[in-house]
mmCIF file of C-alpha atoms and ligand atoms in Angstrom:
data_model
loop_
_atom_site.group_PDB
_atom_site.id
_atom_site.type_symbol
_atom_site.label_atom_id
_atom_site.label_comp_id
_atom_site.label_asym_id
_atom_site.label_seq_id
_atom_site.Cartn_x
_atom_site.Cartn_y
_atom_site.Cartn_z
ATOM 1 C CA MET O 1028 80.783 -71.048 -80.843
ATOM 2 C CA ARG O 1029 79.247 -74.340 -79.863
ATOM 3 C CA ALA O 1030 75.453 -74.595 -80.139
ATOM 4 C CA PRO O 1031 73.541 -77.461 -78.475
ATOM 5 C CA SER O 1032 70.567 -79.370 -79.854
ATOM 6 C CA LYS O 1033 67.513 -79.997 -77.699
ATOM 7 C CA VAL O 1034 65.057 -82.715 -76.893
ATOM 8 C CA ASN O 1035 61.634 -82.028 -75.400
ATOM 9 C CA LEU O 1036 61.205 -84.303 -72.376
ATOM 10 C CA HIS O 1037 57.605 -83.108 -72.164
ATOM 11 C CA LEU O 1038 55.773 -81.346 -74.995
ATOM 12 C CA GLY O 1039 52.171 -80.471 -74.222
ATOM 13 C CA VAL O 1040 50.373 -78.775 -77.112
ATOM 14 C CA ASP O 1041 47.167 -76.799 -76.531
ATOM 15 C CA ASP O 1042 44.489 -76.180 -79.149
ATOM 16 C CA LEU O 1043 45.173 -73.874 -82.080
ATOM 17 C CA ARG O 1044 44.784 -70.200 -81.054
ATOM 18 C CA SER O 1045 43.033 -67.616 -83.223
ATOM 19 C CA ASP O 1046 46.474 -66.132 -84.086
ATOM 20 C CA GLY O 1047 47.495 -69.448 -85.659
ATOM 21 C CA TYR O 1048 49.789 -70.559 -82.836
ATOM 22 C CA HIS O 1049 49.540 -73.313 -80.242
ATOM 23 C CA GLU O 1050 50.204 -72.585 -76.589
ATOM 24 C CA LEU O 1051 52.919 -74.992 -75.414
ATOM 25 C CA THR O 1052 54.010 -76.363 -72.053
ATOM 26 C CA THR O 1053 57.358 -77.953 -72.596
ATOM 27 C CA VAL O 1054 60.421 -79.133 -70.726
ATOM 28 C CA PHE O 1055 63.547 -78.763 -72.837
ATOM 29 C CA GLN O 1056 66.900 -80.401 -72.281
ATOM 30 C CA ALA O 1057 70.018 -79.231 -74.155
ATOM 31 C CA LEU O 1058 72.078 -82.114 -75.570
ATOM 32 C CA SER O 1059 75.755 -82.512 -76.441
ATOM 33 C CA LEU O 1060 74.946 -83.243 -80.099
ATOM 34 C CA SER O 1061 75.819 -79.790 -81.431
ATOM 35 C CA ASP O 1062 76.692 -77.464 -84.302
ATOM 36 C CA ASP O 1063 79.822 -75.328 -84.410
ATOM 37 C CA VAL O 1064 79.562 -71.790 -85.772
ATOM 38 C CA ARG O 1065 82.535 -69.594 -86.743
ATOM 39 C CA ILE O 1066 82.238 -65.877 -87.388
ATOM 40 C CA ALA O 1067 84.859 -63.638 -88.961
ATOM 41 C CA PRO O 1068 84.802 -60.029 -90.200
ATOM 42 C CA ALA O 1069 84.232 -59.849 -93.993
ATOM 43 C CA GLY O 1070 83.420 -57.409 -96.797
ATOM 44 C CA SER O 1071 79.772 -58.496 -96.910
ATOM 45 C CA LEU O 1072 77.392 -60.811 -95.049
ATOM 46 C CA ALA O 1073 77.891 -64.413 -96.186
ATOM 47 C CA VAL O 1074 76.823 -67.814 -94.835
ATOM 48 C CA SER O 1075 78.309 -71.224 -95.597
ATOM 49 C CA VAL O 1076 77.191 -74.624 -94.305
ATOM 50 C CA HIS O 1077 79.115 -77.906 -94.010
ATOM 51 C CA GLY O 1078 78.512 -81.300 -92.419
ATOM 52 C CA GLU O 1079 75.331 -83.176 -91.534
ATOM 53 C CA GLY O 1080 72.560 -82.373 -94.092
ATOM 54 C CA ALA O 1081 74.329 -79.204 -95.304
ATOM 55 C CA ALA O 1082 72.795 -79.448 -98.782
ATOM 56 C CA GLN O 1083 69.291 -78.874 -97.340
ATOM 57 C CA VAL O 1084 70.238 -75.703 -95.499
ATOM 58 C CA PRO O 1085 69.834 -72.335 -97.268
ATOM 59 C CA THR O 1086 72.786 -69.917 -97.298
ATOM 60 C CA ASP O 1087 70.737 -66.807 -98.107
ATOM 61 C CA ARG O 1088 68.630 -64.468 -95.958
ATOM 62 C CA THR O 1089 66.255 -67.327 -95.080
ATOM 63 C CA ASN O 1090 68.985 -68.900 -92.928
ATOM 64 C CA LEU O 1091 68.278 -68.014 -89.304
ATOM 65 C CA VAL O 1092 71.921 -66.995 -88.719
ATOM 66 C CA TRP O 1093 71.593 -64.368 -91.463
ATOM 67 C CA GLN O 1094 68.485 -62.987 -89.734
ATOM 68 C CA ALA O 1095 70.261 -63.046 -86.371
ATOM 69 C CA ALA O 1096 73.195 -61.028 -87.764
ATOM 70 C CA VAL O 1097 70.946 -58.475 -89.476
ATOM 71 C CA ARG O 1098 68.770 -57.998 -86.395
ATOM 72 C CA LEU O 1099 71.636 -57.657 -83.935
ATOM 73 C CA GLY O 1100 73.472 -55.361 -86.363
ATOM 74 C CA HIS O 1101 70.366 -53.179 -86.578
ATOM 75 C CA LEU O 1102 70.115 -52.967 -82.774
ATOM 76 C CA ALA O 1103 73.824 -52.227 -82.420
ATOM 77 C CA GLY O 1104 73.858 -49.695 -85.257
ATOM 78 C CA ARG O 1105 76.427 -51.739 -87.211
ATOM 79 C CA ALA O 1106 76.460 -53.205 -90.699
ATOM 80 C CA PRO O 1107 76.594 -57.014 -90.324
ATOM 81 C CA LEU O 1108 79.788 -57.435 -92.358
ATOM 82 C CA VAL O 1109 80.648 -60.974 -91.293
ATOM 83 C CA GLU O 1110 81.201 -64.393 -92.752
ATOM 84 C CA ILE O 1111 79.344 -67.101 -90.803
ATOM 85 C CA GLU O 1112 80.438 -70.710 -91.222
ATOM 86 C CA ILE O 1113 78.181 -73.446 -89.832
ATOM 87 C CA GLU O 1114 79.434 -76.982 -89.184
ATOM 88 C CA LYS O 1115 76.262 -79.033 -88.759
ATOM 89 C CA GLY O 1116 76.179 -81.952 -86.343
ATOM 90 C CA ILE O 1117 72.465 -81.502 -85.553
ATOM 91 C CA PRO O 1118 70.163 -83.217 -88.078
ATOM 92 C CA VAL O 1119 68.398 -80.725 -90.377
ATOM 93 C CA ALA O 1120 64.591 -80.580 -89.973
ATOM 94 C CA GLY O 1121 65.033 -83.239 -87.283
ATOM 95 C CA GLY O 1122 62.991 -81.751 -84.434
ATOM 96 C CA MET O 1123 66.172 -80.859 -82.540
ATOM 97 C CA ALA O 1124 66.135 -77.098 -83.226
ATOM 98 C CA GLY O 1125 69.384 -76.957 -85.183
ATOM 99 C CA GLY O 1126 68.578 -73.694 -86.956
ATOM 100 C CA SER O 1127 67.629 -72.099 -83.638
ATOM 101 C CA ALA O 1128 70.925 -73.283 -82.112
ATOM 102 C CA ASP O 1129 72.893 -71.661 -84.942
ATOM 103 C CA ALA O 1130 70.980 -68.399 -84.485
ATOM 104 C CA ALA O 1131 71.698 -68.407 -80.731
ATOM 105 C CA ALA O 1132 75.404 -69.053 -81.412
ATOM 106 C CA THR O 1133 75.458 -66.133 -83.847
ATOM 107 C CA LEU O 1134 73.988 -63.774 -81.233
ATOM 108 C CA VAL O 1135 76.551 -64.871 -78.644
ATOM 109 C CA GLY O 1136 79.417 -64.647 -81.146
ATOM 110 C CA LEU O 1137 78.542 -61.207 -82.492
ATOM 111 C CA ASN O 1138 78.016 -59.883 -78.956
ATOM 112 C CA GLU O 1139 81.647 -60.841 -78.346
ATOM 113 C CA LEU O 1140 83.108 -59.869 -81.734
ATOM 114 C CA TRP O 1141 81.477 -56.424 -81.654
ATOM 115 C CA SER O 1142 82.079 -55.985 -77.875
ATOM 116 C CA LEU O 1143 78.405 -55.130 -77.374
ATOM 117 C CA GLU O 1144 78.330 -56.342 -73.769
ATOM 118 C CA MET O 1145 74.647 -57.190 -74.046
ATOM 119 C CA SER O 1146 73.355 -59.216 -71.094
ATOM 120 C CA ARG O 1147 71.897 -62.723 -71.482
ATOM 121 C CA ASP O 1148 68.422 -61.223 -70.907
ATOM 122 C CA GLU O 1149 68.906 -58.633 -73.655
ATOM 123 C CA LEU O 1150 70.125 -61.340 -76.029
ATOM 124 C CA ALA O 1151 67.132 -63.497 -75.049
ATOM 125 C CA ASP O 1152 64.760 -60.716 -76.194
ATOM 126 C CA VAL O 1153 66.422 -60.651 -79.616
ATOM 127 C CA ALA O 1154 66.389 -64.463 -79.656
ATOM 128 C CA ALA O 1155 62.617 -64.579 -79.055
ATOM 129 C CA GLU O 1156 62.043 -62.348 -82.098
ATOM 130 C CA LEU O 1157 64.000 -64.793 -84.273
ATOM 131 C CA GLY O 1158 62.089 -67.949 -83.295
ATOM 132 C CA SER O 1159 60.426 -69.652 -80.363
ATOM 133 C CA ASP O 1160 63.242 -72.205 -79.792
ATOM 134 C CA VAL O 1161 66.093 -69.664 -79.991
ATOM 135 C CA PRO O 1162 65.855 -68.440 -76.354
ATOM 136 C CA PHE O 1163 66.260 -71.997 -75.083
ATOM 137 C CA ALA O 1164 69.310 -72.571 -77.300
ATOM 138 C CA LEU O 1165 70.871 -69.560 -75.533
ATOM 139 C CA HIS O 1166 69.736 -70.710 -72.100
ATOM 140 C CA GLY O 1167 70.751 -74.387 -72.325
ATOM 141 C CA GLY O 1168 70.525 -76.800 -69.391
ATOM 142 C CA THR O 1169 67.003 -77.962 -68.614
ATOM 143 C CA ALA O 1170 64.129 -75.482 -68.669
ATOM 144 C CA LEU O 1171 60.367 -75.219 -68.583
ATOM 145 C CA GLY O 1172 59.031 -73.331 -71.601
ATOM 146 C CA ARG O 1173 55.603 -71.718 -71.981
ATOM 147 C CA GLY O 1174 53.914 -69.528 -74.568
ATOM 148 C CA ARG O 1175 55.387 -70.718 -77.844
ATOM 149 C CA GLY O 1176 58.317 -72.125 -75.863
ATOM 150 C CA GLU O 1177 60.089 -68.772 -75.515
ATOM 151 C CA LYS O 1178 59.071 -67.977 -71.910
ATOM 152 C CA LEU O 1179 61.616 -69.932 -69.899
ATOM 153 C CA LEU O 1180 62.111 -70.954 -66.300
ATOM 154 C CA PRO O 1181 65.190 -72.950 -65.265
ATOM 155 C CA VAL O 1182 64.513 -76.464 -63.963
ATOM 156 C CA LEU O 1183 66.560 -78.271 -61.331
ATOM 157 C CA SER O 1184 68.037 -81.382 -62.932
ATOM 158 C CA ARG O 1185 70.456 -83.649 -61.094
ATOM 159 C CA ASN O 1186 72.892 -85.919 -62.909
ATOM 160 C CA THR O 1187 73.778 -86.343 -66.532
ATOM 161 C CA PHE O 1188 71.363 -88.340 -68.664
ATOM 162 C CA HIS O 1189 72.465 -90.607 -71.491
ATOM 163 C CA TRP O 1190 70.631 -90.463 -74.806
ATOM 164 C CA VAL O 1191 70.683 -92.297 -78.109
ATOM 165 C CA LEU O 1192 69.349 -90.430 -81.140
ATOM 166 C CA ALA O 1193 68.059 -92.225 -84.221
ATOM 167 C CA LEU O 1194 68.296 -89.884 -87.212
ATOM 168 C CA ALA O 1195 65.694 -90.443 -89.924
ATOM 169 C CA LYS O 1196 66.227 -90.612 -93.667
ATOM 170 C CA GLU O 1197 64.059 -87.566 -94.386
ATOM 171 C CA GLY O 1198 63.122 -84.527 -92.291
ATOM 172 C CA LEU O 1199 59.621 -83.511 -91.182
ATOM 173 C CA SER O 1200 58.344 -79.956 -91.554
ATOM 174 C CA THR O 1201 57.347 -78.522 -88.161
ATOM 175 C CA PRO O 1202 54.228 -76.650 -89.460
ATOM 176 C CA LYS O 1203 53.052 -79.836 -91.215
ATOM 177 C CA VAL O 1204 53.302 -81.827 -87.971
ATOM 178 C CA PHE O 1205 51.290 -79.210 -86.046
ATOM 179 C CA GLY O 1206 48.742 -79.230 -88.902
ATOM 180 C CA GLU O 1207 48.479 -83.011 -88.683
ATOM 181 C CA LEU O 1208 47.853 -82.789 -84.915
ATOM 182 C CA ASP O 1209 45.013 -80.288 -85.546
ATOM 183 C CA ARG O 1210 43.563 -82.706 -88.116
ATOM 184 C CA LEU O 1211 43.792 -85.691 -85.739
ATOM 185 C CA ARG O 1212 42.082 -83.625 -83.024
ATOM 186 C CA GLU O 1213 39.271 -82.575 -85.392
ATOM 187 C CA ASN O 1214 38.602 -86.213 -86.235
ATOM 188 C CA GLY O 1215 38.953 -87.741 -82.794
ATOM 189 C CA ASP O 1216 40.393 -87.186 -79.366
ATOM 190 C CA PRO O 1217 44.005 -88.349 -79.229
ATOM 191 C CA PRO O 1218 45.321 -88.538 -75.635
ATOM 192 C CA ARG O 1219 46.897 -85.364 -74.242
ATOM 193 C CA LEU O 1220 49.669 -84.949 -71.700
ATOM 194 C CA GLY O 1221 48.779 -83.590 -68.279
ATOM 195 C CA ASP O 1222 51.008 -81.100 -66.463
ATOM 196 C CA PRO O 1223 54.725 -81.919 -66.138
ATOM 197 C CA GLN O 1224 54.846 -81.806 -62.311
ATOM 198 C CA GLU O 1225 55.855 -85.443 -61.822
ATOM 199 C CA LEU O 1226 58.465 -85.198 -64.560
ATOM 200 C CA LEU O 1227 59.985 -82.133 -62.870
ATOM 201 C CA GLN O 1228 60.268 -84.125 -59.638
ATOM 202 C CA ALA O 1229 61.971 -86.990 -61.470
ATOM 203 C CA LEU O 1230 64.473 -84.523 -62.961
ATOM 204 C CA ALA O 1231 65.224 -83.143 -59.504
ATOM 205 C CA SER O 1232 65.836 -86.677 -58.238
ATOM 206 C CA GLY O 1233 68.196 -87.354 -61.153
ATOM 207 C CA ASP O 1234 66.878 -90.889 -61.557
ATOM 208 C CA ALA O 1235 66.616 -91.935 -65.227
ATOM 209 C CA THR O 1236 64.413 -94.939 -64.369
ATOM 210 C CA GLN O 1237 61.923 -92.620 -62.676
ATOM 211 C CA LEU O 1238 62.096 -90.111 -65.539
ATOM 212 C CA ALA O 1239 61.683 -92.608 -68.414
ATOM 213 C CA PRO O 1240 57.933 -93.426 -68.113
ATOM 214 C CA LEU O 1241 57.101 -89.720 -67.713
ATOM 215 C CA LEU O 1242 58.593 -88.601 -71.052
ATOM 216 C CA GLY O 1243 55.829 -87.504 -73.407
ATOM 217 C CA ASN O 1244 55.133 -85.562 -76.582
ATOM 218 C CA ASP O 1245 51.703 -84.500 -77.879
ATOM 219 C CA LEU O 1246 53.232 -84.114 -81.368
ATOM 220 C CA GLN O 1247 54.296 -87.765 -81.440
ATOM 221 C CA ALA O 1248 50.935 -89.082 -82.718
ATOM 222 C CA ALA O 1249 51.062 -86.552 -85.570
ATOM 223 C CA ALA O 1250 54.691 -87.349 -86.454
ATOM 224 C CA LEU O 1251 53.868 -91.085 -86.466
ATOM 225 C CA SER O 1252 50.809 -90.474 -88.614
ATOM 226 C CA LEU O 1253 52.987 -88.668 -91.217
ATOM 227 C CA ASN O 1254 55.845 -91.149 -90.921
ATOM 228 C CA PRO O 1255 54.497 -94.539 -89.702
ATOM 229 C CA ALA O 1256 57.956 -96.166 -90.026
ATOM 230 C CA LEU O 1257 58.989 -94.300 -86.868
ATOM 231 C CA ARG O 1258 56.910 -96.782 -84.823
ATOM 232 C CA ARG O 1259 59.405 -99.490 -85.731
ATOM 233 C CA THR O 1260 62.318 -97.258 -84.787
ATOM 234 C CA LEU O 1261 60.779 -96.503 -81.372
ATOM 235 C CA ARG O 1262 60.099 -100.187 -80.748
ATOM 236 C CA ALA O 1263 63.606 -101.225 -81.811
ATOM 237 C CA GLY O 1264 65.254 -98.794 -79.374
ATOM 238 C CA VAL O 1265 63.275 -100.083 -76.405
ATOM 239 C CA GLU O 1266 63.892 -103.699 -77.439
ATOM 240 C CA ALA O 1267 67.607 -102.851 -77.588
ATOM 241 C CA GLY O 1268 67.520 -101.838 -73.912
ATOM 242 C CA ALA O 1269 66.568 -98.152 -73.767
ATOM 243 C CA LEU O 1270 64.422 -97.124 -70.774
ATOM 244 C CA ALA O 1271 62.053 -95.214 -73.092
ATOM 245 C CA GLY O 1272 61.872 -93.721 -76.571
ATOM 246 C CA ILE O 1273 60.079 -90.600 -77.815
ATOM 247 C CA VAL O 1274 59.880 -88.577 -80.987
ATOM 248 C CA SER O 1275 61.996 -85.447 -80.443
ATOM 249 C CA GLY O 1276 59.893 -82.279 -80.875
ATOM 250 C CA SER O 1277 58.199 -82.377 -84.261
ATOM 251 C CA GLY O 1278 60.387 -85.325 -85.310
ATOM 252 C CA PRO O 1279 61.417 -87.361 -87.094
ATOM 253 C CA THR O 1280 64.483 -87.908 -84.833
ATOM 254 C CA CYS O 1281 63.705 -90.479 -82.128
ATOM 255 C CA ALA O 1282 65.363 -89.949 -78.731
ATOM 256 C CA PHE O 1283 66.013 -92.874 -76.369
ATOM 257 C CA LEU O 1284 66.775 -92.396 -72.698
ATOM 258 C CA CYS O 1285 69.267 -94.985 -71.415
ATOM 259 C CA GLY O 1286 70.246 -96.054 -67.896
ATOM 260 C CA SER O 1287 74.003 -95.508 -68.307
ATOM 261 C CA GLU O 1288 76.703 -94.606 -70.810
ATOM 262 C CA ASP O 1289 77.381 -98.318 -71.421
ATOM 263 C CA ASP O 1290 73.689 -98.951 -72.098
ATOM 264 C CA ALA O 1291 73.655 -96.052 -74.560
ATOM 265 C CA VAL O 1292 76.616 -97.515 -76.472
ATOM 266 C CA GLU O 1293 74.874 -100.879 -76.635
ATOM 267 C CA VAL O 1294 71.531 -99.438 -77.728
ATOM 268 C CA SER O 1295 73.229 -97.357 -80.412
ATOM 269 C CA ALA O 1296 75.098 -100.402 -81.764
ATOM 270 C CA GLU O 1297 71.895 -102.471 -81.921
ATOM 271 C CA LEU O 1298 69.900 -99.675 -83.527
ATOM 272 C CA SER O 1299 72.613 -99.142 -86.157
ATOM 273 C CA GLY O 1300 72.407 -102.823 -87.061
ATOM 274 C CA ALA O 1301 68.593 -102.956 -87.116
ATOM 275 C CA GLY O 1302 68.258 -100.829 -90.254
ATOM 276 C CA VAL O 1303 65.463 -98.705 -88.776
ATOM 277 C CA CYS O 1304 67.129 -95.307 -89.254
ATOM 278 C CA ARG O 1305 69.715 -93.416 -91.326
ATOM 279 C CA SER O 1306 72.273 -93.089 -88.551
ATOM 280 C CA VAL O 1307 72.629 -93.149 -84.791
ATOM 281 C CA ARG O 1308 74.316 -90.781 -82.316
ATOM 282 C CA THR O 1309 74.862 -90.883 -78.583
ATOM 283 C CA ALA O 1310 74.553 -87.697 -76.554
ATOM 284 C CA THR O 1311 74.411 -86.473 -72.974
ATOM 285 C CA GLY O 1312 72.293 -83.792 -71.353
ATOM 286 C CA PRO O 1313 71.942 -81.302 -69.908
ATOM 287 C CA VAL O 1314 74.743 -79.199 -71.459
ATOM 288 C CA PRO O 1315 75.203 -75.391 -71.464
ATOM 289 C CA GLY O 1316 73.566 -73.077 -74.003
ATOM 290 C CA ALA O 1317 75.313 -71.560 -77.035
ATOM 291 C CA ARG O 1318 78.750 -70.369 -75.987
ATOM 292 C CA VAL O 1319 82.060 -69.100 -77.270
ATOM 293 C CA LEU O 1320 84.688 -71.842 -77.106
ATOM 294 C CA ALA O 1321 87.647 -70.637 -75.076
ATOM 295 C CA ASP O 1322 90.263 -70.736 -77.810
ATOM 296 C CA GLY O 1323 87.975 -70.602 -80.822
ATOM 297 C CA ARG O 1324 88.788 -74.231 -81.620
ATOM 298 C CA HIS O 1325 87.424 -77.592 -80.439
HETATM 299 P P1 LIG J 1787 62.493 -77.140 -84.840
HETATM 300 O O1 LIG J 1787 62.540 -78.353 -83.993
HETATM 301 O O2 LIG J 1787 62.970 -75.886 -84.160
HETATM 302 O O3 LIG J 1787 61.248 -76.924 -85.605
HETATM 303 P P2 LIG J 1787 64.111 -78.542 -86.687
HETATM 304 O O4 LIG J 1787 65.257 -78.986 -85.871
HETATM 305 O O5 LIG J 1787 63.042 -79.521 -87.016
HETATM 306 O O6 LIG J 1787 63.541 -77.270 -85.997
HETATM 307 P P3 LIG J 1787 65.913 -77.085 -88.365
HETATM 308 O O7 LIG J 1787 67.024 -77.976 -88.780
HETATM 309 O O8 LIG J 1787 66.176 -76.102 -87.288
HETATM 310 O O9 LIG J 1787 64.640 -77.991 -88.030
HETATM 311 O O10 LIG J 1787 65.399 -76.260 -89.614
HETATM 312 C C1 LIG J 1787 64.246 -76.484 -90.351
HETATM 313 C C2 LIG J 1787 64.362 -75.739 -91.691
HETATM 314 O O11 LIG J 1787 64.831 -74.412 -91.481
HETATM 315 C C3 LIG J 1787 65.375 -76.402 -92.601
HETATM 316 O O12 LIG J 1787 64.733 -77.308 -93.456
HETATM 317 C C4 LIG J 1787 66.013 -75.236 -93.352
HETATM 318 O O13 LIG J 1787 65.417 -75.060 -94.615
HETATM 319 C C5 LIG J 1787 65.712 -73.991 -92.512
HETATM 320 N N1 LIG J 1787 66.922 -73.385 -91.884
HETATM 321 C C6 LIG J 1787 67.177 -72.080 -91.789
HETATM 322 N N2 LIG J 1787 68.338 -71.831 -91.146
HETATM 323 C C7 LIG J 1787 68.849 -73.026 -90.810
HETATM 324 C C8 LIG J 1787 70.043 -73.445 -90.132
HETATM 325 N N3 LIG J 1787 70.963 -72.558 -89.703
HETATM 326 N N4 LIG J 1787 70.225 -74.763 -89.925
HETATM 327 C C9 LIG J 1787 69.296 -75.659 -90.359
HETATM 328 N N5 LIG J 1787 68.171 -75.315 -91.026
HETATM 329 C C10 LIG J 1787 67.937 -74.019 -91.259
#
């Protein structure tokens, strides 16, 4: 299966609710930077991880793919006797929902392997129980998310957008970033995003120049407060010719929207040389959600 990463084009975060969560209004876009997940029948449930940041990813029951297999197995009345191999391309703890993508790929793969014939909606219900970003990883494309991000509506998006991603040296913990935003809000009044109406119109028009100034992320101030070096990264991308740069989700990956594929190649080359990040990737969006590759290979 191929599982896409995501960037939040708009991430509005409401105040902390009494149940400990924040109500979100977000516009997700699925990107071509992806993980590959292979599943094969086995004598017991086992997970292995290779590639980008593999050493930081657990292979026990705390891995989201393990939880996805157990939960779907429970629903289907089957023991989850499978070996799940993850090839990471998505940075770990990078604000690009890599773990959620792997979980979505596992649901799609097991639905096929076990011939469960569950609909996308049924799989989305299981996905929402696993984590708030998992339904979008199944959905793919561009979507408006509410609640904790799990209540999705498709968004009309014309054209393919070109992105450059600056991967940071160390990850940021999502709960820590939300905690930092709460702290900043207790001590002051950092600016908040309005509704994403204008951004949705820019997506429908397919014009990257119109979209660029409307990108926004309420978590960015918190991510920058925890990792001030990201300011330099954001500045360097724009100086290199990107239309705009934002912190992706809870960070620390920085995502730069570019005007064309050629611009993206140029921005990525300049960013690589500037020494402001660990590595650089180009990507396009929107792409489809987690899916079985036709022949099981690339
Ligand atoms: P999000 O933006 O959804 O908060 P993220 O992209 O910042 O997520 P992930 O890479 O999805 O971060 O994972 C964060 C943590 O979850 C990792 O540090 C790791 O310990 C744990 N984890 C569990 N399963 C996975 C997985 N399959 N891939 C990556 N991390 C996983």
